[in-house]
CSV table of C-alpha atoms in Angstrom, one decimal:
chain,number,residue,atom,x,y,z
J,25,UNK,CA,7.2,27.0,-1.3
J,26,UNK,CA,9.3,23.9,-1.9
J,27,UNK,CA,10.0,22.7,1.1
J,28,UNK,CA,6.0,23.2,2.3
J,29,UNK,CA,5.1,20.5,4.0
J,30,UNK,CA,1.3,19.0,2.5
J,31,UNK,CA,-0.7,16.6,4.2
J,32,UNK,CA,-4.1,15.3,2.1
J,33,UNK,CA,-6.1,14.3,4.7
J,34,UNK,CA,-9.6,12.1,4.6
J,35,UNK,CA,-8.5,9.5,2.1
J,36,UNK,CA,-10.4,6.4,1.8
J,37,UNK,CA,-9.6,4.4,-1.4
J,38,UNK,CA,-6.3,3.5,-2.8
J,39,UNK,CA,-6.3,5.7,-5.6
J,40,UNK,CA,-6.5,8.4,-3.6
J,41,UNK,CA,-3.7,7.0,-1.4
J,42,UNK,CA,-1.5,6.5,-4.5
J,43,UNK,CA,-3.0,10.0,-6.4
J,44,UNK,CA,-1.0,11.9,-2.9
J,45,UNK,CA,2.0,9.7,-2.6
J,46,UNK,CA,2.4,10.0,-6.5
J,47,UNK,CA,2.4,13.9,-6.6
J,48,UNK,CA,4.8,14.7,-3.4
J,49,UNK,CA,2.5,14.4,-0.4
J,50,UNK,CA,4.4,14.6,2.9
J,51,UNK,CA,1.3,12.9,4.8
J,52,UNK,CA,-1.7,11.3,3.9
J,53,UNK,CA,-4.6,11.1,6.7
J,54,UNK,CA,-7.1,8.6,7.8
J,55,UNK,CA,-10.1,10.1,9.6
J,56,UNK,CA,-11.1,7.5,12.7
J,57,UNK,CA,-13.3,9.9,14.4
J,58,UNK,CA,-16.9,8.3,14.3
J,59,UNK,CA,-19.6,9.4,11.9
J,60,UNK,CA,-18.1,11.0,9.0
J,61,UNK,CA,-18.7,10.8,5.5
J,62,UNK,CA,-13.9,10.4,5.7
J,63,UNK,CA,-14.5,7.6,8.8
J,64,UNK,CA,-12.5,4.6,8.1
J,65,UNK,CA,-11.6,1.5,10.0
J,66,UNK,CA,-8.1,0.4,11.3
J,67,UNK,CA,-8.1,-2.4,8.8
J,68,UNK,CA,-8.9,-0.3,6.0
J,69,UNK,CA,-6.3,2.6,7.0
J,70,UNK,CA,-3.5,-0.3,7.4
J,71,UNK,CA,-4.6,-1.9,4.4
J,72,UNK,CA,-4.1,1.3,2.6
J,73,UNK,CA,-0.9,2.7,4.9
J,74,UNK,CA,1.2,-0.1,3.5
J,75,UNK,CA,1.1,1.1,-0.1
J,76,UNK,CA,3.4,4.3,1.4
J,77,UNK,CA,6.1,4.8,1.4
J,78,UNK,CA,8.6,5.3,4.8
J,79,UNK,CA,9.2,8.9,4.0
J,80,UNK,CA,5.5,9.7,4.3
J,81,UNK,CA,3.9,9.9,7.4
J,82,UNK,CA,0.6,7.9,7.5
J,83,UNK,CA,-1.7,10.1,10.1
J,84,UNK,CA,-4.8,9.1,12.2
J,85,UNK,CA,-7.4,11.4,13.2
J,86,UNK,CA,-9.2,11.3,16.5
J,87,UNK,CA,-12.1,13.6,17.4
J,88,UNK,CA,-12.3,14.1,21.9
J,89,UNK,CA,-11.7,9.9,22.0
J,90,UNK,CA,-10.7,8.3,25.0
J,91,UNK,CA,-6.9,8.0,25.2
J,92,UNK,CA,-6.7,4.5,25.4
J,93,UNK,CA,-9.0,3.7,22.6
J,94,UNK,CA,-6.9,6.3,20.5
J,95,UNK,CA,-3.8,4.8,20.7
J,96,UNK,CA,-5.2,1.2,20.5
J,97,UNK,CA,-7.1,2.1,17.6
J,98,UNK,CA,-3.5,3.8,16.0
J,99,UNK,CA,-1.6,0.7,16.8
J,100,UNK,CA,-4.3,-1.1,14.9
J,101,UNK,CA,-4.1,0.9,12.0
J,102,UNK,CA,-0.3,0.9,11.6
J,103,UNK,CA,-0.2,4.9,11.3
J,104,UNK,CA,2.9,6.6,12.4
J,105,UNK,CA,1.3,9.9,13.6
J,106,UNK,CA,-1.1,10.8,15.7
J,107,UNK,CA,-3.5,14.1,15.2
J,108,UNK,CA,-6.0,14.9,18.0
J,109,UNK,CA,-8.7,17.6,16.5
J,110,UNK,CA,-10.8,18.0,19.9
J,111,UNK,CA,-10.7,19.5,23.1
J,112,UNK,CA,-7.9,16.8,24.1
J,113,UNK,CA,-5.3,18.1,26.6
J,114,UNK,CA,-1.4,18.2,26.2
J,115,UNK,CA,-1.2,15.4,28.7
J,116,UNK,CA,-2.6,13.3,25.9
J,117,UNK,CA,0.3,14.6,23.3
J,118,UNK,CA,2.3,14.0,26.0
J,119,UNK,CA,1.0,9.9,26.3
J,120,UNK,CA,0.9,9.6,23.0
J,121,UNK,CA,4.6,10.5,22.9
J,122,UNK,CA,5.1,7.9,25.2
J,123,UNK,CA,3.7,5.3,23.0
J,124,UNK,CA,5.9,6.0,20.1
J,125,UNK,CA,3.8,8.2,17.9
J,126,UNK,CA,4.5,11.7,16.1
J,127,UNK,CA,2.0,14.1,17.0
J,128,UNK,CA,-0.2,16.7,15.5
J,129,UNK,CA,-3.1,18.5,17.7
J,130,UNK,CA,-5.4,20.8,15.5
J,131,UNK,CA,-7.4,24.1,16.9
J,132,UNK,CA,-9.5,26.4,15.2
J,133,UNK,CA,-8.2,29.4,14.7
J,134,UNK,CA,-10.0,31.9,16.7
J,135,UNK,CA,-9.4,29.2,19.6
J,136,UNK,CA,-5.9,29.4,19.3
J,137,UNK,CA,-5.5,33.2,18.8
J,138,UNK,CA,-7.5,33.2,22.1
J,139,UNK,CA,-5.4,30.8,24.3
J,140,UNK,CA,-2.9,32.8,27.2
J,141,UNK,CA,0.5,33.4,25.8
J,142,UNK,CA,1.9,30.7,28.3
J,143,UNK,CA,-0.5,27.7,27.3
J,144,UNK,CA,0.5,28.8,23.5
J,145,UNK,CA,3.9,27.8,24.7
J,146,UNK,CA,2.7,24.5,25.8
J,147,UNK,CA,1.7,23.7,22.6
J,148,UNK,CA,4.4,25.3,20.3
J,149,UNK,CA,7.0,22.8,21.8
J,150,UNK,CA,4.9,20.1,19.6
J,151,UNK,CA,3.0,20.5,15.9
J,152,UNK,CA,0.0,22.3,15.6
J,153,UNK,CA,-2.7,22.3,13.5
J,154,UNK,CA,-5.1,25.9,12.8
J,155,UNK,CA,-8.2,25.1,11.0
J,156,UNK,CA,-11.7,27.0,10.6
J,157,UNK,CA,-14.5,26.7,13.5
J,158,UNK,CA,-16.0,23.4,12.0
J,159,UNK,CA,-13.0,21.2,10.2
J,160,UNK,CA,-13.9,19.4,7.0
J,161,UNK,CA,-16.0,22.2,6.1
J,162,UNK,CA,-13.9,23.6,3.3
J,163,UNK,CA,-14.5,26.4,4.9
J,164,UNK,CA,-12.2,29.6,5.8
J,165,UNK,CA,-11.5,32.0,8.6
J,166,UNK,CA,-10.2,35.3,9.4
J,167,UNK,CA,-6.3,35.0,9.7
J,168,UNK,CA,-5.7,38.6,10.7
J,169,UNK,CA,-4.8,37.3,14.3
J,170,UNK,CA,-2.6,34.8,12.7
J,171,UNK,CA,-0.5,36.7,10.7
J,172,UNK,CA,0.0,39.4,13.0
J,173,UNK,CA,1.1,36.9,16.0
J,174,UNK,CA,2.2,33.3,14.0
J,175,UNK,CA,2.6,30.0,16.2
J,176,UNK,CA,6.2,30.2,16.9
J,177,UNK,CA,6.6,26.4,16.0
J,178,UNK,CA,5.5,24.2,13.6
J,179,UNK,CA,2.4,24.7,12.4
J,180,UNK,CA,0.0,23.6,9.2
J,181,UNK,CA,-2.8,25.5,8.0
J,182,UNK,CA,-6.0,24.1,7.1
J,183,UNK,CA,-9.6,25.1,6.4
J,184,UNK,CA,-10.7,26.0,3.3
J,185,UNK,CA,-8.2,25.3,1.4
J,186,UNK,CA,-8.2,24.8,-2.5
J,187,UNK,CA,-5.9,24.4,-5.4
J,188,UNK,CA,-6.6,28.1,-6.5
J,189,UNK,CA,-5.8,29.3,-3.1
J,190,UNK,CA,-3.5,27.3,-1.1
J,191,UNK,CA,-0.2,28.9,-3.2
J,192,UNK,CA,-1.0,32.7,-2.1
J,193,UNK,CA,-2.3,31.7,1.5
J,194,UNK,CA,1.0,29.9,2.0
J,195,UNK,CA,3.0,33.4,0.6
J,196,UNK,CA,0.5,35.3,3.1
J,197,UNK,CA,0.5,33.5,6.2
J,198,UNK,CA,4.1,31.5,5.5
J,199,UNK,CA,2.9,28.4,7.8
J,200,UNK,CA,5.6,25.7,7.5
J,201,UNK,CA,2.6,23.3,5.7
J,202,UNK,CA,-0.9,22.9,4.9
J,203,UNK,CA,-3.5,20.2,5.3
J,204,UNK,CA,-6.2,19.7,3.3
J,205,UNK,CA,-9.5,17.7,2.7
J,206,UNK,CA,-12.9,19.1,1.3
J,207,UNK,CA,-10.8,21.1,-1.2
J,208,UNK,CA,-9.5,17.6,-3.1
J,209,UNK,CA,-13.2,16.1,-3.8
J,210,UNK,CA,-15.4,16.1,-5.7
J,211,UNK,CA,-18.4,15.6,-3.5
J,212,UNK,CA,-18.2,15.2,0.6
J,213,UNK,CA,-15.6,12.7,1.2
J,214,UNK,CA,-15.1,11.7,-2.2
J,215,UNK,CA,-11.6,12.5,-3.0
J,216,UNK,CA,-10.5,13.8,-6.9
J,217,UNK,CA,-7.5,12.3,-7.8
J,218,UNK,CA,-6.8,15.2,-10.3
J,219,UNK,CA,-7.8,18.0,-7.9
J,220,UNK,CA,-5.4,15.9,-5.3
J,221,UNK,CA,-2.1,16.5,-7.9
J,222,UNK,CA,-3.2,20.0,-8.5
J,223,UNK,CA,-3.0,20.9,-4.7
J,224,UNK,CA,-0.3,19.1,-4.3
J,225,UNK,CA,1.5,21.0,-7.0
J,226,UNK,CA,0.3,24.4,-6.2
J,227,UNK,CA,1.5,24.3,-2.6
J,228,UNK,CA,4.7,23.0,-3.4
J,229,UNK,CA,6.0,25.6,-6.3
């Protein structure tokens, strides 16, 4: 598991920033979707962006946003990846892209499973995020469909994730990283800073 790529995701303060960058995080993420206990603003995610290093991708998290107001929002907040966690389309991947941005575009899981084989394709050319039905939960999901038929790209799993769990999911499912939030804090959208290290530890024996 030590080349599993981690992303902590929903950081708001720059201890946590620091706690993610300190133990190994690939990614850290900044939740921009409105009305969150995670939501940040642009100023604050740059603010906090430029204590990371250039080997870790700062990521910004849009909920079904309007295109334009996602990547001016992005460009505001200095993040280097984009990750759409809605109903956006590929043609917004696609724009994104365009604009210079990495990209990450997360689906629940039985959404995904779901999909025709040939819109799967679409997506597997890109990064792709499977989480549970309702993101941020901490909650899990059946992943019988997705370890008998795995994204043939890159893909991270989230949902549910903990430091007790995230070692034997990733020896289960074998996704090439995982994402996490609600399983780092201590109360909703308060991050732990030890529970951050741990995570970041376990995934990455």
């Amino acid at each position: 598991m030590a080349d599993t790529y981690v992303k902590i995701c929903g950081l708001r303060t720059p201890e946590a920033v620091a706690a993610a960058v300190d133990a190994g995080a690939d990614a850290v993420g900044f939740v921009f979707a409105p009305g969150g206990p995670r939501t940040v603003s642009a100023t604050l995610a740059r603010s906090l962006g430029e204590a990371v290093p250039a080997g870790v991708e700062t990521v910004g998290v849009f909920r079904n946003q309007p295109i334009g107001e996602v990547i001016e929002t992005a460009r505001a907040a200095a993040v280097t990846t984009v990750q759409l966690h809605g109903d956006e389309p590929l043609a917004d991947i696609r724009m994104l892209e365009g604009a210079g941005f990495r990209t990450l575009r997360a689906f629940s899981a039985d959404a995904y499973s779901a999909l025709p084989a040939d819109e799967k394709a679409g997506w597997e050319t890109g990064r792709i995020l499977l989480d549970a039905v309702e993101p941020g939960a901490g909650v899990t999901f059946d992943a019988s469909a997705i370890q008998a038929q795995p994204p043939r790209g890159f893909w991270l799993l989230a949902g549910g994730l903990t430091p007790a769990n995230v070692g034997t999911l990733i020896a289960t499912l074998r996704p090439n990283g995982v994402d996490v939030s609600s399983g780092v804090e201590s109360s909703r959208g308060v991050k732990d800073i030890g529970l951050i290290r741990d995570f970041v530890h376990a995934a990455k024996m």
